[in-house]
Structure formats: structure tokens, C-alpha cells
Amino acid sequence: MTTQQKIFLLGGGGVPNYGDELIIHSWLKWYARDLGLPGRSITVSGSHRTVLQKLFGDAYPGVKFSQRVREARWRPETTFYESVSHGYGYLSEPEHADSPLHRELRGTTVFHLHGGGYLNSKWPTHGFMLGIALWAKENLGCRLVGTGLGLGPMQGPDADEEVTARAFRAFDILEVRDEWSFDFLKNHDLHDDPVFGYDDAFLQPLHPARRHGSTLHLSLRHDEAGAKISRWIPQRFVESFEHHVFWSCTGQDAGAFVALSKRFPFFELAGNRELLFDLPVSKRDFMIAQRFHPHLVGARLDMQGMFRTGSDYYDIKHRLVTDLGSPFVLGDLEDLKKAPIAWEPSKMALKSADYVADKRQLASRILPGVGFATSPNAVQLAGHSLGQLGRRIFKS
């Protein structure tokens, strides 16, 4: 390696939220373990520094965790596109010329906007991240990459929102994870060569230690749809499993767990640490998922299942997983009274190694000339042939 790298990894993690933390975990493994970069060369910026430090500090010593971008981007009232302009101009303002964020970015060689579905009008201040990415490219001369992004829901930019168009076009690599996002970029002429790729969770393989028996997994939000599942899921179906796990992906899910426990007090509560580092799975598992990343992970692990959406935002997310071969169905709870469950191999599980290989081929373009470290896992996947779905990576 001829140039000392400094990676600035930015996104929506550190809330906590299981999907965002899973993505950060995947990229930390890639940079620190698979590529062998020293921890001190990596900064992870998200919502809450203490959350990130608590989750990843022990596993990745030397990595710096920050919330400076979140502190800078917050505004009480704004639109997504106004936030892009705010982010672009922020560090050029005299009062921020020597701010902690300015010093934190100094020397960055790769500004990496990692994946997740946070760039949209639902959370408009996140547009700040896109604007500051453009500032970094123009003022630091760094490489600018975006991976596994899920855009929308949002309207396309107006003609006078040229900062947003410049920001998208400034990316050396711009990968989106779903067809809606890819079409958004193409239809609004926002990038010359966007990549229709994969969610960032596909950067790493899944090899959890499996326990005996069967497990029922529930990933519910604290809303009326989640409450309905807790009230109406058939008791006989629940009790047909030997283990029961509730995926607590965010703090908001605690209310759903409390409601579920009134009927079924025996569910294990699995928080982000368990889900990231010690996922409790067995060999014949079933999942009912409202949230997106539990669905994605469950399908990769050959679970059968059912998903519920509840909004256009989640429709796009769950469709992404079913398009990749998830056997989960958009079903009715009445279907669970039918026996037996039709256990079929998950096409997504069968293709998972190909998806990982495709994703890693794209990741290898972020730091040209930096090879894999010598871990057996990295070497094995580096030599994996391009998956059959590699056409997604090169769709244009």
C-alpha cells in the first residue's frame, strides 16, 4: 500500500437500529479484517457515538466513533434538498472553518456513504450527508463512494436544485440496492453509471452457530399491525416450536415485546448485541417480520416466513428481498392455522454466496490496489466466481 488510507464511513447507524448496525459491522469487518487496515485509519460517523462505541469498540480497537455530522445536520424545519445545500455549504462557512467536524475530516482519502434507507423525505435532514459528501470530494480530493443505498420515498429534484445533482454525480462509485432507487437515479439523470447492486449486509457471509430443534422468530414494530400479530398469531402454531426469539431492532420495539409477552411470556429478547454477534438460530426456523433486515437475514439463513409491510417505504424494502429469492410470503395470520408448513429451500440462501461474491467485487473497487488480508475467509471469497446475479452489478 503506497498511500496511507483514511476512511470516513458515514450513514444512519448508531441509533441503535439493527439493520444500520449490521451494515456498519459488515464494513468494519471488510476494512479492518479483510483488508487489514489499522483501526486508527477508520472513522465511523453516526447518530450516537456512545452506541457505536459500545457495540463495536471492543471488536474493532482503534476505530474512532463520532456523531459530529449528526450534530451539524440537525435543523428543526427543512426539506431534503435544502439539507443537501446546507451540508455542502456548512464547512465553507467562516465559523466552521476550524470546527471539530472540519478537523475530523482532514486527511480523508475515502468518504464512504454506507447503505441503508435513510436518504429520503421521511428524514429530510439526512440530505446534509449528501451535501457534505460533495464538499469532501471537492475540498479534500478524496475518493467518494456510496454503497447499498436505498433512496426514497421522495420527489425528484427540481431544475434549480443543482447542488443535489452535482452531489450524486460526484460519486466515483454509486451503488443502490433496489430497482426503485436505480430508476430514480436514471430517470432524473443523477449519475452517469449507477450500480444496481445489493444491500450492504451482503458484504459478509452468515455462519451462525446453530442450536438444536426449531425456532420461531418475531420482528415486530410497536404499531397497530404489530399489535394485531401479537393478538392473533395462533397459540398452537407458536407452541409447536422449541425456541422463541423476539428481535428487538430498535428501542421502539420494546413496546411490541411487552404486548407479545402478555400472551407468550417465554419469548427470548434478542437485542442488537445478540443479533450481531450471537444470533440465536436453529435448523428449521420460521420468522414473521415487519422489519426489513430481519427478513433479509432470515431468508439468507434458509428460514421460512411471512412478512407484513404497512407502508410504501416498507413495500420497496421487502420487495427487494423477495426479488432476491426469499421464500417469505405476504400472508395472513389465518394461514398459520394450516398444517404442516411447506418447508422449501430458500433460493436466497442457495444464492447467498454468489451475492456475497458480487458485493465484494464491487467493494474491491473502493481502494484500488489494496488487496485482501490473509484471513482464510477473505481469501476464499476473493476467489469466488462472479455470481449468476452479477448482471445486477453491471446494469446500466
mmCIF file of C-alpha atoms in Angstrom:
data_model
loop_
_atom_site.group_PDB
_atom_site.id
_atom_site.type_symbol
_atom_site.label_atom_id
_atom_site.label_comp_id
_atom_site.label_asym_id
_atom_site.label_seq_id
_atom_site.Cartn_x
_atom_site.Cartn_y
_atom_site.Cartn_z
ATOM 1 C CA MET A 1 0.000 0.000 0.000
ATOM 2 C CA THR A 2 1.682 3.188 -1.148
ATOM 3 C CA THR A 3 -0.786 5.692 0.320
ATOM 4 C CA GLN A 4 -1.907 5.714 3.921
ATOM 5 C CA GLN A 5 -5.688 5.429 3.800
ATOM 6 C CA LYS A 6 -8.127 7.336 5.970
ATOM 7 C CA ILE A 7 -11.690 6.065 5.713
ATOM 8 C CA PHE A 8 -14.654 8.183 6.770
ATOM 9 C CA LEU A 9 -17.656 5.823 6.988
ATOM 10 C CA LEU A 10 -20.915 7.760 7.302
ATOM 11 C CA GLY A 11 -24.546 6.712 7.499
ATOM 12 C CA GLY A 12 -27.627 6.253 9.640
ATOM 13 C CA GLY A 13 -26.193 3.899 12.261
ATOM 14 C CA GLY A 14 -25.777 4.400 15.986
ATOM 15 C CA VAL A 15 -29.456 4.881 16.847
ATOM 16 C CA PRO A 16 -29.373 1.871 17.531
ATOM 17 C CA ASN A 17 -31.171 0.165 14.660
ATOM 18 C CA TYR A 18 -30.288 -3.445 13.839
ATOM 19 C CA GLY A 19 -30.118 -3.010 10.052
ATOM 20 C CA ASP A 20 -27.833 0.027 10.189
ATOM 21 C CA GLU A 21 -25.598 -1.593 12.808
ATOM 22 C CA LEU A 22 -25.413 -4.792 10.726
ATOM 23 C CA ILE A 23 -24.218 -2.706 7.775
ATOM 24 C CA ILE A 24 -21.564 -0.942 9.867
ATOM 25 C CA HIS A 25 -20.408 -4.297 11.261
ATOM 26 C CA SER A 26 -20.080 -5.627 7.697
ATOM 27 C CA TRP A 27 -17.919 -2.697 6.555
ATOM 28 C CA LEU A 28 -15.751 -2.724 9.673
ATOM 29 C CA LYS A 29 -15.026 -6.395 9.006
ATOM 30 C CA TRP A 30 -14.170 -5.526 5.408
ATOM 31 C CA TYR A 31 -11.816 -2.646 6.121
ATOM 32 C CA ALA A 32 -10.231 -3.791 9.389
ATOM 33 C CA ARG A 33 -10.131 -7.578 8.939
ATOM 34 C CA ASP A 34 -10.471 -8.471 5.269
ATOM 35 C CA LEU A 35 -8.264 -5.618 4.024
ATOM 36 C CA GLY A 36 -6.197 -5.374 7.200
ATOM 37 C CA LEU A 37 -6.392 -1.584 7.582
ATOM 38 C CA PRO A 38 -5.433 -0.347 11.057
ATOM 39 C CA GLY A 39 -8.357 0.718 13.220
ATOM 40 C CA ARG A 40 -6.928 4.209 13.640
ATOM 41 C CA SER A 41 -7.420 4.814 9.896
ATOM 42 C CA ILE A 42 -11.219 4.374 10.164
ATOM 43 C CA THR A 43 -13.817 6.816 11.479
ATOM 44 C CA VAL A 44 -17.431 5.681 11.788
ATOM 45 C CA SER A 45 -19.885 8.571 11.969
ATOM 46 C CA GLY A 46 -23.492 8.033 13.008
ATOM 47 C CA SER A 47 -26.243 9.190 15.325
ATOM 48 C CA HIS A 48 -24.780 8.452 18.758
ATOM 49 C CA ARG A 49 -21.097 7.899 19.383
ATOM 50 C CA THR A 50 -21.679 6.028 22.655
ATOM 51 C CA VAL A 51 -23.975 3.497 20.961
ATOM 52 C CA LEU A 52 -21.382 2.808 18.263
ATOM 53 C CA GLN A 53 -18.566 2.579 20.787
ATOM 54 C CA LYS A 54 -20.500 0.180 22.994
ATOM 55 C CA LEU A 55 -21.402 -2.114 20.095
ATOM 56 C CA PHE A 56 -18.121 -2.152 18.169
ATOM 57 C CA GLY A 57 -15.338 -0.676 20.299
ATOM 58 C CA ASP A 58 -14.096 -3.980 21.735
ATOM 59 C CA ALA A 59 -14.272 -5.859 18.423
ATOM 60 C CA TYR A 60 -12.509 -3.096 16.453
ATOM 61 C CA PRO A 61 -9.888 -1.406 18.661
ATOM 62 C CA GLY A 62 -8.534 1.889 17.421
ATOM 63 C CA VAL A 63 -11.570 2.777 15.298
ATOM 64 C CA LYS A 64 -12.904 6.266 16.035
ATOM 65 C CA PHE A 65 -16.645 6.685 16.532
ATOM 66 C CA SER A 66 -18.275 10.059 16.014
ATOM 67 C CA GLN A 67 -21.584 11.926 15.952
ATOM 68 C CA ARG A 68 -20.251 15.199 14.542
ATOM 69 C CA VAL A 69 -22.206 15.015 11.287
ATOM 70 C CA ARG A 70 -25.468 14.342 13.102
ATOM 71 C CA GLU A 71 -24.859 17.325 15.375
ATOM 72 C CA ALA A 72 -24.119 19.571 12.405
ATOM 73 C CA ARG A 73 -27.017 18.455 10.223
ATOM 74 C CA TRP A 74 -29.843 18.930 12.708
ATOM 75 C CA ARG A 75 -32.371 21.629 11.861
ATOM 76 C CA PRO A 76 -35.932 21.983 13.178
ATOM 77 C CA GLU A 77 -37.587 22.570 9.770
ATOM 78 C CA THR A 78 -36.148 21.786 6.391
ATOM 79 C CA THR A 79 -36.635 19.761 3.206
ATOM 80 C CA PHE A 80 -34.330 17.034 1.929
ATOM 81 C CA TYR A 81 -32.949 19.196 -0.866
ATOM 82 C CA GLU A 82 -32.465 22.193 1.423
ATOM 83 C CA SER A 83 -30.474 19.886 3.681
ATOM 84 C CA VAL A 84 -28.226 18.873 0.782
ATOM 85 C CA SER A 85 -27.368 22.539 0.229
ATOM 86 C CA HIS A 86 -26.920 23.048 3.966
ATOM 87 C CA GLY A 87 -24.416 20.173 4.094
ATOM 88 C CA TYR A 88 -22.496 21.408 1.075
ATOM 89 C CA GLY A 89 -22.052 24.910 2.452
ATOM 90 C CA TYR A 90 -21.605 24.067 6.129
ATOM 91 C CA LEU A 91 -17.818 23.680 6.328
ATOM 92 C CA SER A 92 -17.221 26.602 3.965
ATOM 93 C CA GLU A 93 -18.821 29.000 6.436
ATOM 94 C CA PRO A 94 -16.170 31.004 8.389
ATOM 95 C CA GLU A 95 -17.499 29.929 11.807
ATOM 96 C CA HIS A 96 -16.963 26.251 10.896
ATOM 97 C CA ALA A 97 -13.557 26.604 9.244
ATOM 98 C CA ASP A 98 -11.789 25.017 12.218
ATOM 99 C CA SER A 99 -14.719 23.136 13.728
ATOM 100 C CA PRO A 100 -14.328 19.622 15.225
ATOM 101 C CA LEU A 101 -16.019 18.163 12.133
ATOM 102 C CA HIS A 102 -13.639 20.011 9.827
ATOM 103 C CA ARG A 103 -10.660 18.619 11.755
ATOM 104 C CA GLU A 104 -12.210 15.152 11.794
ATOM 105 C CA LEU A 105 -12.462 15.080 8.003
ATOM 106 C CA ARG A 106 -8.954 16.427 7.397
ATOM 107 C CA GLY A 107 -6.793 13.921 5.522
ATOM 108 C CA THR A 108 -9.716 11.704 4.447
ATOM 109 C CA THR A 109 -8.845 9.606 1.391
ATOM 110 C CA VAL A 110 -12.183 7.751 1.088
ATOM 111 C CA PHE A 111 -15.505 9.317 2.025
ATOM 112 C CA HIS A 112 -17.868 6.348 2.178
ATOM 113 C CA LEU A 113 -21.630 6.872 2.477
ATOM 114 C CA HIS A 114 -22.732 3.407 3.522
ATOM 115 C CA GLY A 115 -26.061 1.818 2.895
ATOM 116 C CA GLY A 116 -29.432 1.915 4.456
ATOM 117 C CA GLY A 117 -32.710 3.550 3.551
ATOM 118 C CA TYR A 118 -32.191 6.886 5.248
ATOM 119 C CA LEU A 119 -31.855 9.257 2.249
ATOM 120 C CA ASN A 120 -35.419 10.369 1.648
ATOM 121 C CA SER A 121 -38.086 12.919 2.516
ATOM 122 C CA LYS A 122 -39.086 10.852 5.547
ATOM 123 C CA TRP A 123 -35.947 12.073 7.347
ATOM 124 C CA PRO A 124 -35.158 15.268 5.397
ATOM 125 C CA THR A 125 -32.143 16.402 7.462
ATOM 126 C CA HIS A 126 -30.229 13.353 6.199
ATOM 127 C CA GLY A 127 -29.765 15.218 2.925
ATOM 128 C CA PHE A 128 -26.966 17.006 4.807
ATOM 129 C CA MET A 129 -24.865 13.853 4.408
ATOM 130 C CA LEU A 130 -25.099 14.037 0.635
ATOM 131 C CA GLY A 131 -24.094 17.694 0.664
ATOM 132 C CA ILE A 132 -21.096 17.217 2.927
ATOM 133 C CA ALA A 133 -20.012 14.309 0.729
ATOM 134 C CA LEU A 134 -19.821 16.711 -2.210
ATOM 135 C CA TRP A 135 -17.877 19.207 -0.088
ATOM 136 C CA ALA A 136 -15.393 16.490 0.871
ATOM 137 C CA LYS A 137 -14.856 15.428 -2.741
ATOM 138 C CA GLU A 138 -14.242 18.995 -3.918
ATOM 139 C CA ASN A 139 -12.183 20.244 -0.975
ATOM 140 C CA LEU A 140 -10.268 17.183 0.193
ATOM 141 C CA GLY A 141 -9.732 15.487 -3.155
ATOM 142 C CA CYS A 142 -10.870 12.196 -1.628
ATOM 143 C CA ARG A 143 -12.489 9.254 -3.337
ATOM 144 C CA LEU A 144 -16.285 9.364 -2.908
ATOM 145 C CA VAL A 145 -18.286 6.140 -2.761
ATOM 146 C CA GLY A 146 -21.850 5.241 -1.886
ATOM 147 C CA THR A 147 -22.856 1.610 -1.378
ATOM 148 C CA GLY A 148 -26.112 -0.269 -0.815
ATOM 149 C CA LEU A 149 -28.179 2.910 -0.684
ATOM 150 C CA GLY A 150 -31.960 2.834 -0.634
ATOM 151 C CA LEU A 151 -33.370 6.131 -1.884
ATOM 152 C CA GLY A 152 -36.898 7.367 -1.397
ATOM 153 C CA PRO A 153 -39.653 7.870 -0.953
ATOM 154 C CA MET A 154 -39.096 11.377 -2.336
ATOM 155 C CA GLN A 155 -39.840 13.514 -5.354
ATOM 156 C CA GLY A 156 -37.102 14.099 -7.892
ATOM 157 C CA PRO A 157 -35.100 17.330 -7.595
ATOM 158 C CA ASP A 158 -36.277 20.451 -9.404
ATOM 159 C CA ALA A 159 -34.069 22.051 -12.015
ATOM 160 C CA ASP A 160 -32.862 24.721 -9.563
ATOM 161 C CA GLU A 161 -31.602 22.119 -7.086
ATOM 162 C CA GLU A 162 -28.287 21.787 -8.902
ATOM 163 C CA VAL A 163 -26.289 21.067 -5.711
ATOM 164 C CA THR A 164 -28.130 17.759 -5.336
ATOM 165 C CA ALA A 165 -27.427 16.781 -8.945
ATOM 166 C CA ARG A 166 -23.741 17.687 -8.533
ATOM 167 C CA ALA A 167 -23.580 15.672 -5.318
ATOM 168 C CA PHE A 168 -24.949 12.475 -6.874
ATOM 169 C CA ARG A 169 -22.751 12.865 -9.965
ATOM 170 C CA ALA A 170 -19.632 13.379 -7.838
ATOM 171 C CA PHE A 171 -19.596 9.748 -6.653
ATOM 172 C CA ASP A 172 -16.796 7.601 -8.046
ATOM 173 C CA ILE A 173 -18.964 4.589 -7.174
ATOM 174 C CA LEU A 174 -22.695 4.920 -6.534
ATOM 175 C CA GLU A 175 -24.480 1.656 -5.759
ATOM 176 C CA VAL A 176 -28.150 1.364 -4.882
ATOM 177 C CA ARG A 177 -29.799 -1.754 -3.540
ATOM 178 C CA ASP A 178 -33.231 -1.740 -5.214
ATOM 179 C CA GLU A 179 -34.819 -1.072 -8.563
ATOM 180 C CA TRP A 180 -36.817 1.972 -7.394
ATOM 181 C CA SER A 181 -33.602 3.725 -6.363
ATOM 182 C CA PHE A 182 -31.832 2.765 -9.585
ATOM 183 C CA ASP A 183 -34.704 4.090 -11.701
ATOM 184 C CA PHE A 184 -34.769 7.280 -9.614
ATOM 185 C CA LEU A 185 -31.136 7.993 -10.459
ATOM 186 C CA LYS A 186 -31.545 7.143 -14.146
ATOM 187 C CA ASN A 187 -34.855 8.924 -14.682
ATOM 188 C CA HIS A 188 -33.539 12.155 -13.176
ATOM 189 C CA ASP A 189 -30.109 11.876 -14.828
ATOM 190 C CA LEU A 190 -28.343 11.976 -11.448
ATOM 191 C CA HIS A 191 -25.373 9.726 -12.261
ATOM 192 C CA ASP A 192 -23.719 8.517 -15.460
ATOM 193 C CA ASP A 193 -23.054 4.978 -14.230
ATOM 194 C CA PRO A 194 -25.102 3.980 -11.168
ATOM 195 C CA VAL A 195 -24.769 0.411 -9.958
ATOM 196 C CA PHE A 196 -27.851 -1.718 -9.337
ATOM 197 C CA GLY A 197 -26.376 -3.849 -6.601
ATOM 198 C CA TYR A 198 -27.166 -5.194 -3.165
ATOM 199 C CA ASP A 199 -27.810 -4.193 0.402
ATOM 200 C CA ASP A 200 -24.541 -3.743 2.315
ATOM 201 C CA ALA A 201 -25.392 -6.688 4.581
ATOM 202 C CA PHE A 202 -24.405 -8.945 1.658
ATOM 203 C CA LEU A 203 -20.770 -7.874 2.059
ATOM 204 C CA GLN A 204 -20.240 -10.629 4.626
ATOM 205 C CA PRO A 205 -21.329 -14.287 4.736
ATOM 206 C CA LEU A 206 -23.509 -15.575 7.556
ATOM 207 C CA HIS A 207 -22.211 -18.536 9.547
ATOM 208 C CA PRO A 208 -24.049 -18.511 12.885
ATOM 209 C CA ALA A 209 -23.691 -21.359 15.355
ATOM 210 C CA ARG A 210 -26.976 -23.268 15.168
ATOM 211 C CA ARG A 211 -28.671 -24.847 18.158
ATOM 212 C CA HIS A 212 -30.852 -27.958 18.179
ATOM 213 C CA GLY A 213 -34.545 -28.005 17.442
ATOM 214 C CA SER A 214 -36.640 -25.295 15.790
ATOM 215 C CA THR A 215 -37.094 -21.605 16.491
ATOM 216 C CA LEU A 216 -39.890 -19.119 15.883
ATOM 217 C CA HIS A 217 -38.568 -15.593 15.261
ATOM 218 C CA LEU A 218 -40.717 -12.475 15.514
ATOM 219 C CA SER A 219 -39.638 -8.992 14.392
ATOM 220 C CA LEU A 220 -42.474 -6.610 15.194
ATOM 221 C CA ARG A 221 -42.823 -2.847 15.301
ATOM 222 C CA HIS A 222 -44.715 -1.091 18.087
ATOM 223 C CA ASP A 223 -47.716 -0.179 15.953
ATOM 224 C CA GLU A 224 -51.212 -1.467 15.317
ATOM 225 C CA ALA A 225 -50.020 -4.020 12.734
ATOM 226 C CA GLY A 226 -47.521 -5.437 15.234
ATOM 227 C CA ALA A 227 -50.169 -5.478 17.961
ATOM 228 C CA LYS A 228 -52.523 -7.406 15.672
ATOM 229 C CA ILE A 229 -49.899 -10.097 15.135
ATOM 230 C CA SER A 230 -49.384 -10.394 18.902
ATOM 231 C CA ARG A 231 -53.144 -10.758 19.432
ATOM 232 C CA TRP A 232 -53.965 -13.134 16.599
ATOM 233 C CA ILE A 233 -50.969 -15.395 15.998
ATOM 234 C CA PRO A 234 -52.270 -18.954 16.668
ATOM 235 C CA GLN A 235 -51.170 -20.337 20.032
ATOM 236 C CA ARG A 236 -50.840 -23.874 18.690
ATOM 237 C CA PHE A 237 -48.520 -22.602 15.973
ATOM 238 C CA VAL A 238 -46.330 -20.718 18.454
ATOM 239 C CA GLU A 239 -46.088 -23.684 20.819
ATOM 240 C CA SER A 240 -45.054 -26.036 18.001
ATOM 241 C CA PHE A 241 -41.540 -24.510 18.159
ATOM 242 C CA GLU A 242 -38.918 -25.386 20.753
ATOM 243 C CA HIS A 243 -37.358 -21.916 20.926
ATOM 244 C CA HIS A 244 -38.868 -18.444 20.611
ATOM 245 C CA VAL A 245 -36.910 -15.267 19.846
ATOM 246 C CA PHE A 246 -38.090 -11.664 19.624
ATOM 247 C CA TRP A 247 -35.806 -9.401 17.554
ATOM 248 C CA SER A 248 -35.563 -6.043 19.324
ATOM 249 C CA CYS A 249 -34.083 -3.993 16.484
ATOM 250 C CA THR A 250 -34.695 -0.541 17.959
ATOM 251 C CA GLY A 251 -35.777 0.868 21.295
ATOM 252 C CA GLN A 252 -39.246 1.349 19.823
ATOM 253 C CA ASP A 253 -39.668 -2.420 19.536
ATOM 254 C CA ALA A 254 -39.746 -2.796 23.337
ATOM 255 C CA GLY A 255 -43.447 -1.902 23.363
ATOM 256 C CA ALA A 256 -44.187 -4.662 20.870
ATOM 257 C CA PHE A 257 -42.286 -7.150 23.051
ATOM 258 C CA VAL A 258 -44.287 -6.130 26.118
ATOM 259 C CA ALA A 259 -47.558 -6.628 24.232
ATOM 260 C CA LEU A 260 -46.424 -10.026 22.946
ATOM 261 C CA SER A 261 -45.339 -11.139 26.421
ATOM 262 C CA LYS A 262 -48.893 -10.797 27.723
ATOM 263 C CA ARG A 263 -49.793 -13.852 25.649
ATOM 264 C CA PHE A 264 -46.444 -15.572 25.355
ATOM 265 C CA PRO A 265 -44.123 -14.810 28.287
ATOM 266 C CA PHE A 266 -41.491 -17.322 27.146
ATOM 267 C CA PHE A 267 -40.004 -15.389 24.186
ATOM 268 C CA GLU A 268 -36.289 -14.590 24.443
ATOM 269 C CA LEU A 269 -35.463 -10.927 23.885
ATOM 270 C CA ALA A 270 -32.554 -10.534 21.448
ATOM 271 C CA GLY A 271 -31.106 -7.031 21.229
ATOM 272 C CA ASN A 272 -28.547 -5.696 18.783
ATOM 273 C CA ARG A 273 -25.544 -7.275 20.506
ATOM 274 C CA GLU A 274 -27.085 -10.761 20.342
ATOM 275 C CA LEU A 275 -28.347 -10.250 16.795
ATOM 276 C CA LEU A 276 -24.959 -9.018 15.562
ATOM 277 C CA PHE A 277 -22.576 -11.286 17.438
ATOM 278 C CA ASP A 278 -24.534 -14.323 18.685
ATOM 279 C CA LEU A 279 -27.609 -14.783 16.522
ATOM 280 C CA PRO A 280 -29.848 -17.493 18.078
ATOM 281 C CA VAL A 281 -30.918 -19.750 15.196
ATOM 282 C CA SER A 282 -31.569 -23.445 14.627
ATOM 283 C CA LYS A 283 -32.110 -25.583 11.544
ATOM 284 C CA ARG A 284 -35.870 -25.422 10.972
ATOM 285 C CA ASP A 285 -36.886 -21.865 11.735
ATOM 286 C CA PHE A 286 -39.837 -19.658 10.878
ATOM 287 C CA MET A 287 -39.977 -15.845 11.011
ATOM 288 C CA ILE A 288 -42.758 -13.300 10.990
ATOM 289 C CA ALA A 289 -41.139 -9.983 10.113
ATOM 290 C CA GLN A 290 -42.348 -6.436 9.843
ATOM 291 C CA ARG A 291 -38.809 -5.070 9.689
ATOM 292 C CA PHE A 292 -36.646 -5.366 6.596
ATOM 293 C CA HIS A 293 -33.221 -6.586 7.728
ATOM 294 C CA PRO A 294 -34.585 -9.440 9.874
ATOM 295 C CA HIS A 295 -36.431 -10.613 6.740
ATOM 296 C CA LEU A 296 -33.230 -10.339 4.704
ATOM 297 C CA VAL A 297 -31.135 -12.229 7.269
ATOM 298 C CA GLY A 298 -33.805 -14.860 7.915
ATOM 299 C CA ALA A 299 -34.140 -15.645 4.202
ATOM 300 C CA ARG A 300 -30.349 -15.906 3.864
ATOM 301 C CA LEU A 301 -30.367 -18.428 6.727
ATOM 302 C CA ASP A 302 -32.928 -20.657 4.961
ATOM 303 C CA MET A 303 -35.847 -19.751 7.219
ATOM 304 C CA GLN A 304 -39.432 -19.938 6.051
ATOM 305 C CA GLY A 305 -41.583 -16.999 6.908
ATOM 306 C CA MET A 306 -44.171 -14.308 6.482
ATOM 307 C CA PHE A 307 -43.724 -10.560 6.182
ATOM 308 C CA ARG A 308 -46.020 -7.598 6.704
ATOM 309 C CA THR A 309 -45.333 -4.165 5.206
ATOM 310 C CA GLY A 310 -47.705 -1.384 6.220
ATOM 311 C CA SER A 311 -46.314 1.422 4.028
ATOM 312 C CA ASP A 312 -44.852 2.220 0.610
ATOM 313 C CA TYR A 313 -41.469 2.593 2.323
ATOM 314 C CA TYR A 314 -41.546 -0.993 3.593
ATOM 315 C CA ASP A 315 -43.101 -2.290 0.366
ATOM 316 C CA ILE A 316 -39.910 -1.310 -1.501
ATOM 317 C CA LYS A 317 -37.704 -2.870 1.153
ATOM 318 C CA HIS A 318 -39.480 -6.219 1.379
ATOM 319 C CA ARG A 319 -39.806 -6.446 -2.405
ATOM 320 C CA LEU A 320 -36.019 -6.153 -2.598
ATOM 321 C CA VAL A 321 -35.685 -9.339 -0.506
ATOM 322 C CA THR A 322 -38.349 -11.339 -2.327
ATOM 323 C CA ASP A 323 -36.781 -10.374 -5.673
ATOM 324 C CA LEU A 324 -33.552 -11.982 -4.477
ATOM 325 C CA GLY A 325 -35.276 -15.282 -3.711
ATOM 326 C CA SER A 326 -36.782 -15.009 -0.242
ATOM 327 C CA PRO A 327 -39.407 -17.714 0.393
ATOM 328 C CA PHE A 328 -41.270 -15.396 2.802
ATOM 329 C CA VAL A 329 -44.837 -14.660 1.755
ATOM 330 C CA LEU A 330 -47.067 -11.656 2.287
ATOM 331 C CA GLY A 331 -49.620 -13.776 4.083
ATOM 332 C CA ASP A 332 -52.493 -13.725 6.522
ATOM 333 C CA LEU A 333 -52.235 -14.992 10.088
ATOM 334 C CA GLU A 334 -55.058 -17.431 9.290
ATOM 335 C CA ASP A 335 -52.582 -19.248 7.056
ATOM 336 C CA LEU A 336 -50.615 -20.242 10.166
ATOM 337 C CA LYS A 337 -53.505 -22.428 11.332
ATOM 338 C CA LYS A 338 -52.904 -24.721 8.385
ATOM 339 C CA ALA A 339 -50.567 -27.639 8.944
ATOM 340 C CA PRO A 340 -47.978 -28.663 8.125
ATOM 341 C CA ILE A 341 -45.816 -25.727 6.983
ATOM 342 C CA ALA A 342 -44.410 -26.295 3.482
ATOM 343 C CA TRP A 343 -40.669 -26.283 4.105
ATOM 344 C CA GLU A 344 -38.838 -25.482 0.894
ATOM 345 C CA PRO A 345 -35.209 -24.457 0.335
ATOM 346 C CA SER A 346 -34.751 -20.706 0.225
ATOM 347 C CA LYS A 347 -33.471 -19.646 -3.201
ATOM 348 C CA MET A 348 -31.920 -16.689 -1.443
ATOM 349 C CA ALA A 349 -29.961 -18.993 0.858
ATOM 350 C CA LEU A 350 -28.765 -21.031 -2.125
ATOM 351 C CA LYS A 351 -27.613 -17.864 -3.919
ATOM 352 C CA SER A 352 -26.178 -16.094 -0.886
ATOM 353 C CA ALA A 353 -22.535 -16.956 -1.654
ATOM 354 C CA ASP A 354 -22.965 -15.561 -5.167
ATOM 355 C CA TYR A 355 -24.440 -12.346 -3.819
ATOM 356 C CA VAL A 356 -21.540 -12.007 -1.383
ATOM 357 C CA ALA A 357 -19.039 -12.529 -4.190
ATOM 358 C CA ASP A 358 -20.748 -9.899 -6.347
ATOM 359 C CA LYS A 359 -20.830 -7.424 -3.481
ATOM 360 C CA ARG A 360 -17.162 -7.995 -2.691
ATOM 361 C CA GLN A 361 -16.216 -7.478 -6.294
ATOM 362 C CA LEU A 362 -17.751 -4.030 -6.076
ATOM 363 C CA ALA A 363 -16.157 -3.362 -2.658
ATOM 364 C CA SER A 364 -12.738 -4.191 -4.085
ATOM 365 C CA ARG A 365 -13.101 -1.146 -6.380
ATOM 366 C CA ILE A 366 -13.235 1.264 -3.419
ATOM 367 C CA LEU A 367 -9.495 1.045 -2.715
ATOM 368 C CA PRO A 368 -7.811 0.034 -5.974
ATOM 369 C CA GLY A 369 -4.527 -1.728 -5.334
ATOM 370 C CA VAL A 370 -5.326 -2.703 -1.737
ATOM 371 C CA GLY A 371 -5.503 -6.494 -1.576
ATOM 372 C CA PHE A 372 -7.167 -8.866 0.849
ATOM 373 C CA ALA A 373 -5.618 -9.657 4.195
ATOM 374 C CA THR A 374 -4.617 -13.261 4.746
ATOM 375 C CA SER A 375 -7.670 -14.448 6.685
ATOM 376 C CA PRO A 376 -8.985 -17.726 5.168
ATOM 377 C CA ASN A 377 -12.485 -16.277 4.801
ATOM 378 C CA ALA A 378 -11.228 -13.266 2.849
ATOM 379 C CA VAL A 379 -9.020 -15.358 0.569
ATOM 380 C CA GLN A 380 -11.804 -17.847 -0.127
ATOM 381 C CA LEU A 381 -14.341 -15.193 -1.079
ATOM 382 C CA ALA A 382 -11.851 -13.173 -3.092
ATOM 383 C CA GLY A 383 -11.513 -16.145 -5.423
ATOM 384 C CA HIS A 384 -15.225 -16.879 -5.691
ATOM 385 C CA SER A 385 -16.541 -16.761 -9.230
ATOM 386 C CA LEU A 386 -18.918 -13.965 -10.180
ATOM 387 C CA GLY A 387 -22.439 -14.956 -9.143
ATOM 388 C CA GLN A 388 -25.225 -15.593 -11.615
ATOM 389 C CA LEU A 389 -26.885 -12.382 -10.475
ATOM 390 C CA GLY A 390 -23.753 -10.410 -11.354
ATOM 391 C CA ARG A 391 -25.781 -8.751 -14.084
ATOM 392 C CA ARG A 392 -27.315 -6.609 -11.317
ATOM 393 C CA ILE A 393 -23.882 -5.171 -10.576
ATOM 394 C CA PHE A 394 -23.408 -4.069 -14.167
ATOM 395 C CA LYS A 395 -26.952 -2.987 -15.016
ATOM 396 C CA SER A 396 -26.981 0.415 -16.681
#
